[in-house]
Tab-separated table of C-alpha atoms in Angstrom:
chain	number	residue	atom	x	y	z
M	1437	UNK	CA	160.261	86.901	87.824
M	1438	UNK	CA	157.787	89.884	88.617
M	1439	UNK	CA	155.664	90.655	85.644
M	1440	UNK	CA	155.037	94.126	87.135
M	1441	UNK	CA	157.897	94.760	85.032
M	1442	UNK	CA	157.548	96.806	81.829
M	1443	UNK	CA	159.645	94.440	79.314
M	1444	UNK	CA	160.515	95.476	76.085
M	1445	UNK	CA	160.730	92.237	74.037
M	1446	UNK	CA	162.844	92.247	70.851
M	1447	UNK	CA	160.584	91.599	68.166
M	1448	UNK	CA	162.023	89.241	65.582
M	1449	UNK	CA	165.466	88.630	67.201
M	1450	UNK	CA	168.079	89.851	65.504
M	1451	UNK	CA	170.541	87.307	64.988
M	1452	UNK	CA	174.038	90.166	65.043
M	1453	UNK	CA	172.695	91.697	67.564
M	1454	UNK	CA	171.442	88.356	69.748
M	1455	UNK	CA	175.521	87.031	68.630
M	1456	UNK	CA	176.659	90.633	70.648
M	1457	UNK	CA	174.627	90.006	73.504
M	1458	UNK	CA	176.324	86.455	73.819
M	1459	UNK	CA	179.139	86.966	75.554
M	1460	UNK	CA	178.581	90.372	76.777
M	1461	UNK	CA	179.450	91.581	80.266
M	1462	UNK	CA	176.797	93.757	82.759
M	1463	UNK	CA	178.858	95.891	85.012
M	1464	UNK	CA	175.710	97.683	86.565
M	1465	UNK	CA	172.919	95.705	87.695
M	1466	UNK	CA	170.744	96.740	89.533
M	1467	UNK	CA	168.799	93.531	91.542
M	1468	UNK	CA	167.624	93.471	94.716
M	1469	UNK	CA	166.940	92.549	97.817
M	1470	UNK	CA	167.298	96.014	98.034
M	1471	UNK	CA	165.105	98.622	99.829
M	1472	UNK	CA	164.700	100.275	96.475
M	1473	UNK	CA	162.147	98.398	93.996
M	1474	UNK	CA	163.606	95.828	92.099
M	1475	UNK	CA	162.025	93.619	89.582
M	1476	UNK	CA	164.208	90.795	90.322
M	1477	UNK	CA	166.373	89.434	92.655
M	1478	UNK	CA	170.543	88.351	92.365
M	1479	UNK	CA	169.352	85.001	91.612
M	1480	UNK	CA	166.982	85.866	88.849
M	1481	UNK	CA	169.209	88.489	87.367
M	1482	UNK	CA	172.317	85.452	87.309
M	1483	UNK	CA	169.230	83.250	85.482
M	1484	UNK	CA	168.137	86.254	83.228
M	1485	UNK	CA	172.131	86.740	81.992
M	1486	UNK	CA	172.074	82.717	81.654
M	1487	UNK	CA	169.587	82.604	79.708
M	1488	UNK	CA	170.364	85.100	76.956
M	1489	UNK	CA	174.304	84.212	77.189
M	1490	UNK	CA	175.757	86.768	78.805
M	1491	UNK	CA	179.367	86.063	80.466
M	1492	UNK	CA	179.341	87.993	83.827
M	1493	UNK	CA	177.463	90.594	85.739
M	1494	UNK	CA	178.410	92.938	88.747
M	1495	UNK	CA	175.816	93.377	91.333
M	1496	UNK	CA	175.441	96.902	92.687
M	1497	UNK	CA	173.453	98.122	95.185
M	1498	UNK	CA	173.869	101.529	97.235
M	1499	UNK	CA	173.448	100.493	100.189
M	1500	UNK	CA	175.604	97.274	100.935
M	1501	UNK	CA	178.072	94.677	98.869
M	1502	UNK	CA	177.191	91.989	97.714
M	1503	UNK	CA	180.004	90.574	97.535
M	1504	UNK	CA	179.158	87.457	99.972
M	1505	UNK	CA	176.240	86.836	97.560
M	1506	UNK	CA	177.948	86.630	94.782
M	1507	UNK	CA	180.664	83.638	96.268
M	1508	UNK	CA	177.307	82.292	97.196
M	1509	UNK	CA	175.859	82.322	93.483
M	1510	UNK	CA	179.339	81.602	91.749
M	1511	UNK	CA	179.367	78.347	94.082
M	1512	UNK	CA	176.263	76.906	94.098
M	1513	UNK	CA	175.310	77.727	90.707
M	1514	UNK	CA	178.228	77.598	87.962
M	1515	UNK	CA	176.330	75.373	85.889
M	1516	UNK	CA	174.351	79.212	84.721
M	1517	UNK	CA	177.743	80.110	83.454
M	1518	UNK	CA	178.050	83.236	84.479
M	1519	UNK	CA	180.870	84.641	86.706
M	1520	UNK	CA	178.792	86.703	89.466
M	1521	UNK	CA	180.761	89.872	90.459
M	1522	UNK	CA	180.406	92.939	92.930
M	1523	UNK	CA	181.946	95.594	95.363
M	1524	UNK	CA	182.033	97.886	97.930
M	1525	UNK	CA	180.171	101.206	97.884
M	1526	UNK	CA	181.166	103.996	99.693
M	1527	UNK	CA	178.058	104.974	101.423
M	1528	UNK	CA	176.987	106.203	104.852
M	1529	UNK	CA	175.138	103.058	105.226
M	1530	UNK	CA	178.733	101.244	105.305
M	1531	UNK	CA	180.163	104.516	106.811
M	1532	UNK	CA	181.345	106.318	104.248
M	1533	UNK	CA	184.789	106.838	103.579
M	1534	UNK	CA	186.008	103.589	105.891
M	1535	UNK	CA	188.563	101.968	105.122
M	1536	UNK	CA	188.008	98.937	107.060
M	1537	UNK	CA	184.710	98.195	104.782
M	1538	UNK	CA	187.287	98.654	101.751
M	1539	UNK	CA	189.876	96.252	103.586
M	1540	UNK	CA	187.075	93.836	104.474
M	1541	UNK	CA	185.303	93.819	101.044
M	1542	UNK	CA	187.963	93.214	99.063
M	1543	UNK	CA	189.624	90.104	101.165
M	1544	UNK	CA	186.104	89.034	100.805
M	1545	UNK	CA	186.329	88.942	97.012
M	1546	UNK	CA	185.067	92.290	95.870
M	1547	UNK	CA	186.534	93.421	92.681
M	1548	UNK	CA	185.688	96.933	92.925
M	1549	UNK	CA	185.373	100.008	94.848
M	1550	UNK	CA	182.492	102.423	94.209
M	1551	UNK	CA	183.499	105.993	95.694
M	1552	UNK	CA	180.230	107.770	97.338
M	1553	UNK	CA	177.184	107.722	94.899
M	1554	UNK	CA	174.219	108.406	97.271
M	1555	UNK	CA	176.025	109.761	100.082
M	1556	UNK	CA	177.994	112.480	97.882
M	1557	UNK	CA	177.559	115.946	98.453
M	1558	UNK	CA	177.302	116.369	94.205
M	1559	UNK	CA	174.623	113.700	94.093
M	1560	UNK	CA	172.963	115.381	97.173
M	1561	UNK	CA	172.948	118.578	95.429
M	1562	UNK	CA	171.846	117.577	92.110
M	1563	UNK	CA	168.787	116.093	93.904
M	1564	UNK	CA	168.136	119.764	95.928
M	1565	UNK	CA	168.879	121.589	93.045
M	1566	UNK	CA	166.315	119.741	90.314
M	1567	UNK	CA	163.144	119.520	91.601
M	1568	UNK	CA	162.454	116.935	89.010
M	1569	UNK	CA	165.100	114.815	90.417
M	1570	UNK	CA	162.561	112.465	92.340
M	1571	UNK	CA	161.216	111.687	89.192
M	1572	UNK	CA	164.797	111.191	87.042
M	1573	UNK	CA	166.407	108.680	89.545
M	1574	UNK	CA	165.567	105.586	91.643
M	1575	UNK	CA	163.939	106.324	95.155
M	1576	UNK	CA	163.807	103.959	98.009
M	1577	UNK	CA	160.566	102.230	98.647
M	1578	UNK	CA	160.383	103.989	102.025
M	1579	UNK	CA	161.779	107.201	103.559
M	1580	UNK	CA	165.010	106.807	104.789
M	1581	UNK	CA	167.277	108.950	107.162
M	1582	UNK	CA	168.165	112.225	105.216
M	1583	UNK	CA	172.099	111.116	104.141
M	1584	UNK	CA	175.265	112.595	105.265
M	1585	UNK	CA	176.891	114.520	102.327
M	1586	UNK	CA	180.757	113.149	101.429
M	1587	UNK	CA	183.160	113.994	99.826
M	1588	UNK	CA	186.495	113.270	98.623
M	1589	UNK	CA	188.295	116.533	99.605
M	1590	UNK	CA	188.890	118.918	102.451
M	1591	UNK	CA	188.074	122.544	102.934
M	1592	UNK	CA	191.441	122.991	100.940
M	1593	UNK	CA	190.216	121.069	98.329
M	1594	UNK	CA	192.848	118.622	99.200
M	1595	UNK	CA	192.222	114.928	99.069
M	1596	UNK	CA	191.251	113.769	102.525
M	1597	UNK	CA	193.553	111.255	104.185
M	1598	UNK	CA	190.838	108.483	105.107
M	1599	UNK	CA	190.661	108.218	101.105
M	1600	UNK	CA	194.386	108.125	100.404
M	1601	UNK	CA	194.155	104.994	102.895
M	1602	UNK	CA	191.332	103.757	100.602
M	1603	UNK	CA	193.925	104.037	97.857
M	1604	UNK	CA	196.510	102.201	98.780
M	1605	UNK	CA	193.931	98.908	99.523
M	1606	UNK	CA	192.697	99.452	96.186
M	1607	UNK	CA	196.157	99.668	94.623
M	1608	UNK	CA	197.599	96.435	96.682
M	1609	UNK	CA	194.412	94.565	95.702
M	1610	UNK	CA	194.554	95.556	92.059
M	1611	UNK	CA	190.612	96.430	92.062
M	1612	UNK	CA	188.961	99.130	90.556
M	1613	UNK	CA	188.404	102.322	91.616
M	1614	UNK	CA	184.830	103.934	90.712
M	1615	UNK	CA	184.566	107.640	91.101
M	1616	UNK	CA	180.682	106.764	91.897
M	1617	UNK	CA	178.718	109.906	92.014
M	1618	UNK	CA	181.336	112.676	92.304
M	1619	UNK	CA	181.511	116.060	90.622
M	1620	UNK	CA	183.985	115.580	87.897
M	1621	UNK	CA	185.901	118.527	89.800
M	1622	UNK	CA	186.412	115.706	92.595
M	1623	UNK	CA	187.328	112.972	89.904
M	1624	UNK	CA	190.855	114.814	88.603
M	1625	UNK	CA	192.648	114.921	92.208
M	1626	UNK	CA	191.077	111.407	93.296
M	1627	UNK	CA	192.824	109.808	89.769
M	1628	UNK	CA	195.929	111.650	90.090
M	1629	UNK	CA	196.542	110.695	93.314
M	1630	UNK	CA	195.383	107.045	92.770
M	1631	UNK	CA	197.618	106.976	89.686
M	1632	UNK	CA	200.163	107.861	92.393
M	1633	UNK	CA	200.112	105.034	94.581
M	1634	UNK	CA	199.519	102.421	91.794
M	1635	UNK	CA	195.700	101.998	91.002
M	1636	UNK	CA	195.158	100.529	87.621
M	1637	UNK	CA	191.895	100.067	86.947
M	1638	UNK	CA	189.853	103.698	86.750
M	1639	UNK	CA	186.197	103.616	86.263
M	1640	UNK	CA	183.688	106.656	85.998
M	1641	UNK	CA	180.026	105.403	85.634
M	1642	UNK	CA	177.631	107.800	83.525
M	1643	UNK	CA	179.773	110.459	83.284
M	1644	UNK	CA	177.280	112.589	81.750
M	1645	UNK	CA	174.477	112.432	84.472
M	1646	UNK	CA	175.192	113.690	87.712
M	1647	UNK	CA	178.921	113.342	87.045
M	1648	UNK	CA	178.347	116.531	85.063
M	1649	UNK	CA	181.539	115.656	82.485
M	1650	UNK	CA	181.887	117.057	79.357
M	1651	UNK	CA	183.059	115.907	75.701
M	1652	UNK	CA	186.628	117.618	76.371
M	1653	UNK	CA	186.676	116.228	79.770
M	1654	UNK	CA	185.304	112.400	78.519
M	1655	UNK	CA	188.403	112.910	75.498
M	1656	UNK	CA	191.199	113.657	78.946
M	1657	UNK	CA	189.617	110.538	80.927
M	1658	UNK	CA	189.979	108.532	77.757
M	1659	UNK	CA	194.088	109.928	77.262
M	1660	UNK	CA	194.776	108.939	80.671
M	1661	UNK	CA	193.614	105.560	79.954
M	1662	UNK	CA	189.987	105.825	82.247
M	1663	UNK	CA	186.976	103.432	80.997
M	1664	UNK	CA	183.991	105.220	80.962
M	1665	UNK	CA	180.525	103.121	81.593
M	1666	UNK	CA	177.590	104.445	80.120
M	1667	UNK	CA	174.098	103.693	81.033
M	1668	UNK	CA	172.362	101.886	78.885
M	1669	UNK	CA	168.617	102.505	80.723
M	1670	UNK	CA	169.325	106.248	79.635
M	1671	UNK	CA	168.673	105.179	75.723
M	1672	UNK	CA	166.069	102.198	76.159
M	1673	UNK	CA	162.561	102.988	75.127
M	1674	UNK	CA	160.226	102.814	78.098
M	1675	UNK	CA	162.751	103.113	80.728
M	1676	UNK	CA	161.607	105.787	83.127
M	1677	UNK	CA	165.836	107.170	82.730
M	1678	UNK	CA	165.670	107.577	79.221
M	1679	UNK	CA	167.038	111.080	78.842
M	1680	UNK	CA	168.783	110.951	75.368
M	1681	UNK	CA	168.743	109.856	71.739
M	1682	UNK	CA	171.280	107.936	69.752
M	1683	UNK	CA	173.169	110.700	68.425
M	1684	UNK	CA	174.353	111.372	72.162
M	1685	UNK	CA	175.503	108.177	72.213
M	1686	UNK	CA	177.677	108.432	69.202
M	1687	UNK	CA	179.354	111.759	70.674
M	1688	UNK	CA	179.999	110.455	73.449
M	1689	UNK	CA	181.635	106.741	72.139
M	1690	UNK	CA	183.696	109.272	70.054
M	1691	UNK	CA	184.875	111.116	72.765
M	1692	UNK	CA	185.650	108.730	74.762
M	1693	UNK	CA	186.845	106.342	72.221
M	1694	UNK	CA	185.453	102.892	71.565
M	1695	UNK	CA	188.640	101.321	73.364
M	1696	UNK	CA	187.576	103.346	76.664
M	1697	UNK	CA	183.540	103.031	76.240
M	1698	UNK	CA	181.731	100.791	78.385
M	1699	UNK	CA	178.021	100.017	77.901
M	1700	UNK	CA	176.286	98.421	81.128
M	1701	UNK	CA	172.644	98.576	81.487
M	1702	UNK	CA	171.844	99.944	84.834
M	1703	UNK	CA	168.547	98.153	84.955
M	1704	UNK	CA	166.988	96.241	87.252
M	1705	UNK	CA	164.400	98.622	88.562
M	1706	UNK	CA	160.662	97.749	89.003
M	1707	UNK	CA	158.350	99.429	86.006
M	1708	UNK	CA	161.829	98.949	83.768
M	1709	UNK	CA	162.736	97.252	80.508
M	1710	UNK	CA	164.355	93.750	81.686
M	1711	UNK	CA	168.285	94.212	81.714
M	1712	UNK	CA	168.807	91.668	78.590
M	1713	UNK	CA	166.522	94.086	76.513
M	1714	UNK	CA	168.400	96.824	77.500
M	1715	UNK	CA	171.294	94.967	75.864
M	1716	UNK	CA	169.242	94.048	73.197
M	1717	UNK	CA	168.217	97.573	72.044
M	1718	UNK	CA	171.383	99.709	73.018
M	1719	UNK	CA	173.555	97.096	70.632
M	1720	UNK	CA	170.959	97.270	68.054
M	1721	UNK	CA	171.546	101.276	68.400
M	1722	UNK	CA	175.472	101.037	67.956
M	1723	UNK	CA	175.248	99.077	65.051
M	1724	UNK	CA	172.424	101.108	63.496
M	1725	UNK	CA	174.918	104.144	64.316
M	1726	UNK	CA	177.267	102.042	62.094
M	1727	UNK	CA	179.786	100.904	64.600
M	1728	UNK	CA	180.924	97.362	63.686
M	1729	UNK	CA	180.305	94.394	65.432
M	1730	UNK	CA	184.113	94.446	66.523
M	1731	UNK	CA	183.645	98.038	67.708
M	1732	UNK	CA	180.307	96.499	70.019
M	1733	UNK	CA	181.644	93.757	70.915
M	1734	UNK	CA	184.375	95.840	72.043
M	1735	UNK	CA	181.708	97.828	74.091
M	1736	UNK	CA	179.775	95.402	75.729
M	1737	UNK	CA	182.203	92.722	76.449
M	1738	UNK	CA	186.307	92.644	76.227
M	1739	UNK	CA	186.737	96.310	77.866
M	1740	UNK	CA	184.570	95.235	80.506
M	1741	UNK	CA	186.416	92.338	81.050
M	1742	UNK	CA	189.977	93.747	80.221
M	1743	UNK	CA	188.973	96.332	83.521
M	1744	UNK	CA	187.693	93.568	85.726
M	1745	UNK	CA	190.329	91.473	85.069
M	1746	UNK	CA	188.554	88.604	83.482
């Protein structure tokens, strides 16, 4: 493993909280190869999970899906016990909107469907309009080609029909359907129309960054039955994403409700706390907030797997 990363060891393990990490399900790792900088790679991250217990992990990575890597890793190495998931993300570098990488990742094996994160027009002007945002989010290790911005609707504000076709695989499939880095605005007419022709499974990852959703809007997703993952790098002590203290993490559980609230760690990157610490201190957190170990377990595990299908 790269010891350029900055770990932050649990001193003393806790045995509650090392009980809740047992068990507990990472639906946003970040490990490489990747052409951003990762401090591991799939193989160490599926060894780094082993090791501390934890019972599955979705690879993510902007730029491609690793979806062939993870058959690879579930095959060749059960004996780690951990089930190895990914999916498809909706980039430029797969074409965007294109169906045919949707059709082709999922009878692959990919067991979800992120909608533009990189590529989106929001992320793309969050990034022009903070000129901190360099310094808030992962870069690549080099310069890429400037992305093209996408998104879900038309000049009409009218879902586009290349996504409704995106639907419909997702909905056959029984996958589930990220809203990846679009404006909240975007998120309301992509779910009701996905709700439309049969989608199950709703996902929106960090609704509060980038996303730009609310508490009122977090309390609708959770009433229409939408799991919200939170990111658990944004709370971790010397994680270069740390934007917020635990008290934003209760508002947010209760607006979203413990039953809808996802914690995955979103680590992975270089000069970041390793991902099993991120476990470690985000569960200490909830419990020091005074949720119960149901409540985390709840959190970090079965509504992960209840989405995922596991």
């Amino acid at each position: 493993m790269n010891t350029s990363t900055v770990a932050t060891p649990a001193t003393g393990l806790d045995p509650r909280v090392e009980n809740l990490v047992r068990g507990a399900i990472d639906l946003h790792c970040h490990s490489g190869p990747s052409v951003m900088a990762r401090y591991l790679d799939h193989l160490e991250a599926m060894r780094e999970a082993s090791e501390a217990g934890l019972k599955a992990v979705l690879l993510k990575d902007h730029y491609y899906s690793a979806t062939p890597v993870t058959y690879l890793l579930n095959k060749h190495f059960s004996n780690l016990g951990v089930l190895m998931l990914s999916g498809v993300p909706l980039n430029n570098a797969v074409g965007g909107l294109n169906v045919h990488a949707v059709e082709h990742g999922i009878k692959l094996g990919a067991r979800l469907v992120w909608m533009p994160t990189f590529s989106s027009a929001n992320h793309i002007d969050h990034h022009k309009q903070d000129h901190k945002f360099t310094e808030k989010f992962p870069q690549t290790k080099k310069k890429m080609i400037d992305p093209v911005p996408l998104t879900v609707l038309d000049a009409n504000g009218k879902l586009k029909e290349e996504v409704k076709d995106i639907l419909d695989l997702i909905a056959e499939a029984d996958v589930v359907l990220s809203a990846g880095h679009l404006h909240i605005s975007e998120i309301w007419p992509l779910f009701d129309e996905a709700r439309k022709r049969g989608v199950k499974r709703l996902l929106v990852n960090h609704p509060t960054y980038v996303v730009d959703a609310t508490l009122d809007d977090m309390k609708v997703l959770a009433r229409d039955g939408v799991y919200m993952e939170h990111s658990m790098c944004m709370w971790v002590p010397g994680s270069k994403f740390k934007f917020y203290e635990p008290e934003f993490l209760r508002q947010i559980i209760e607006a979203g409700t413990v039953d809808r609230t996802i914690l995955g760690s979103d680590l992975g990157q270089q000069g970041n706390p390793r991902i099993v610490d991120g476990f470690r201190h985000v569960i200490r957190t909830c419990l020091d907030l005074g949720y119960g170990e149901a409540e985390v377990r709840k959190m970090t595990s079965t509504n992960a797997s209840a989405l995922m299908g596991i």
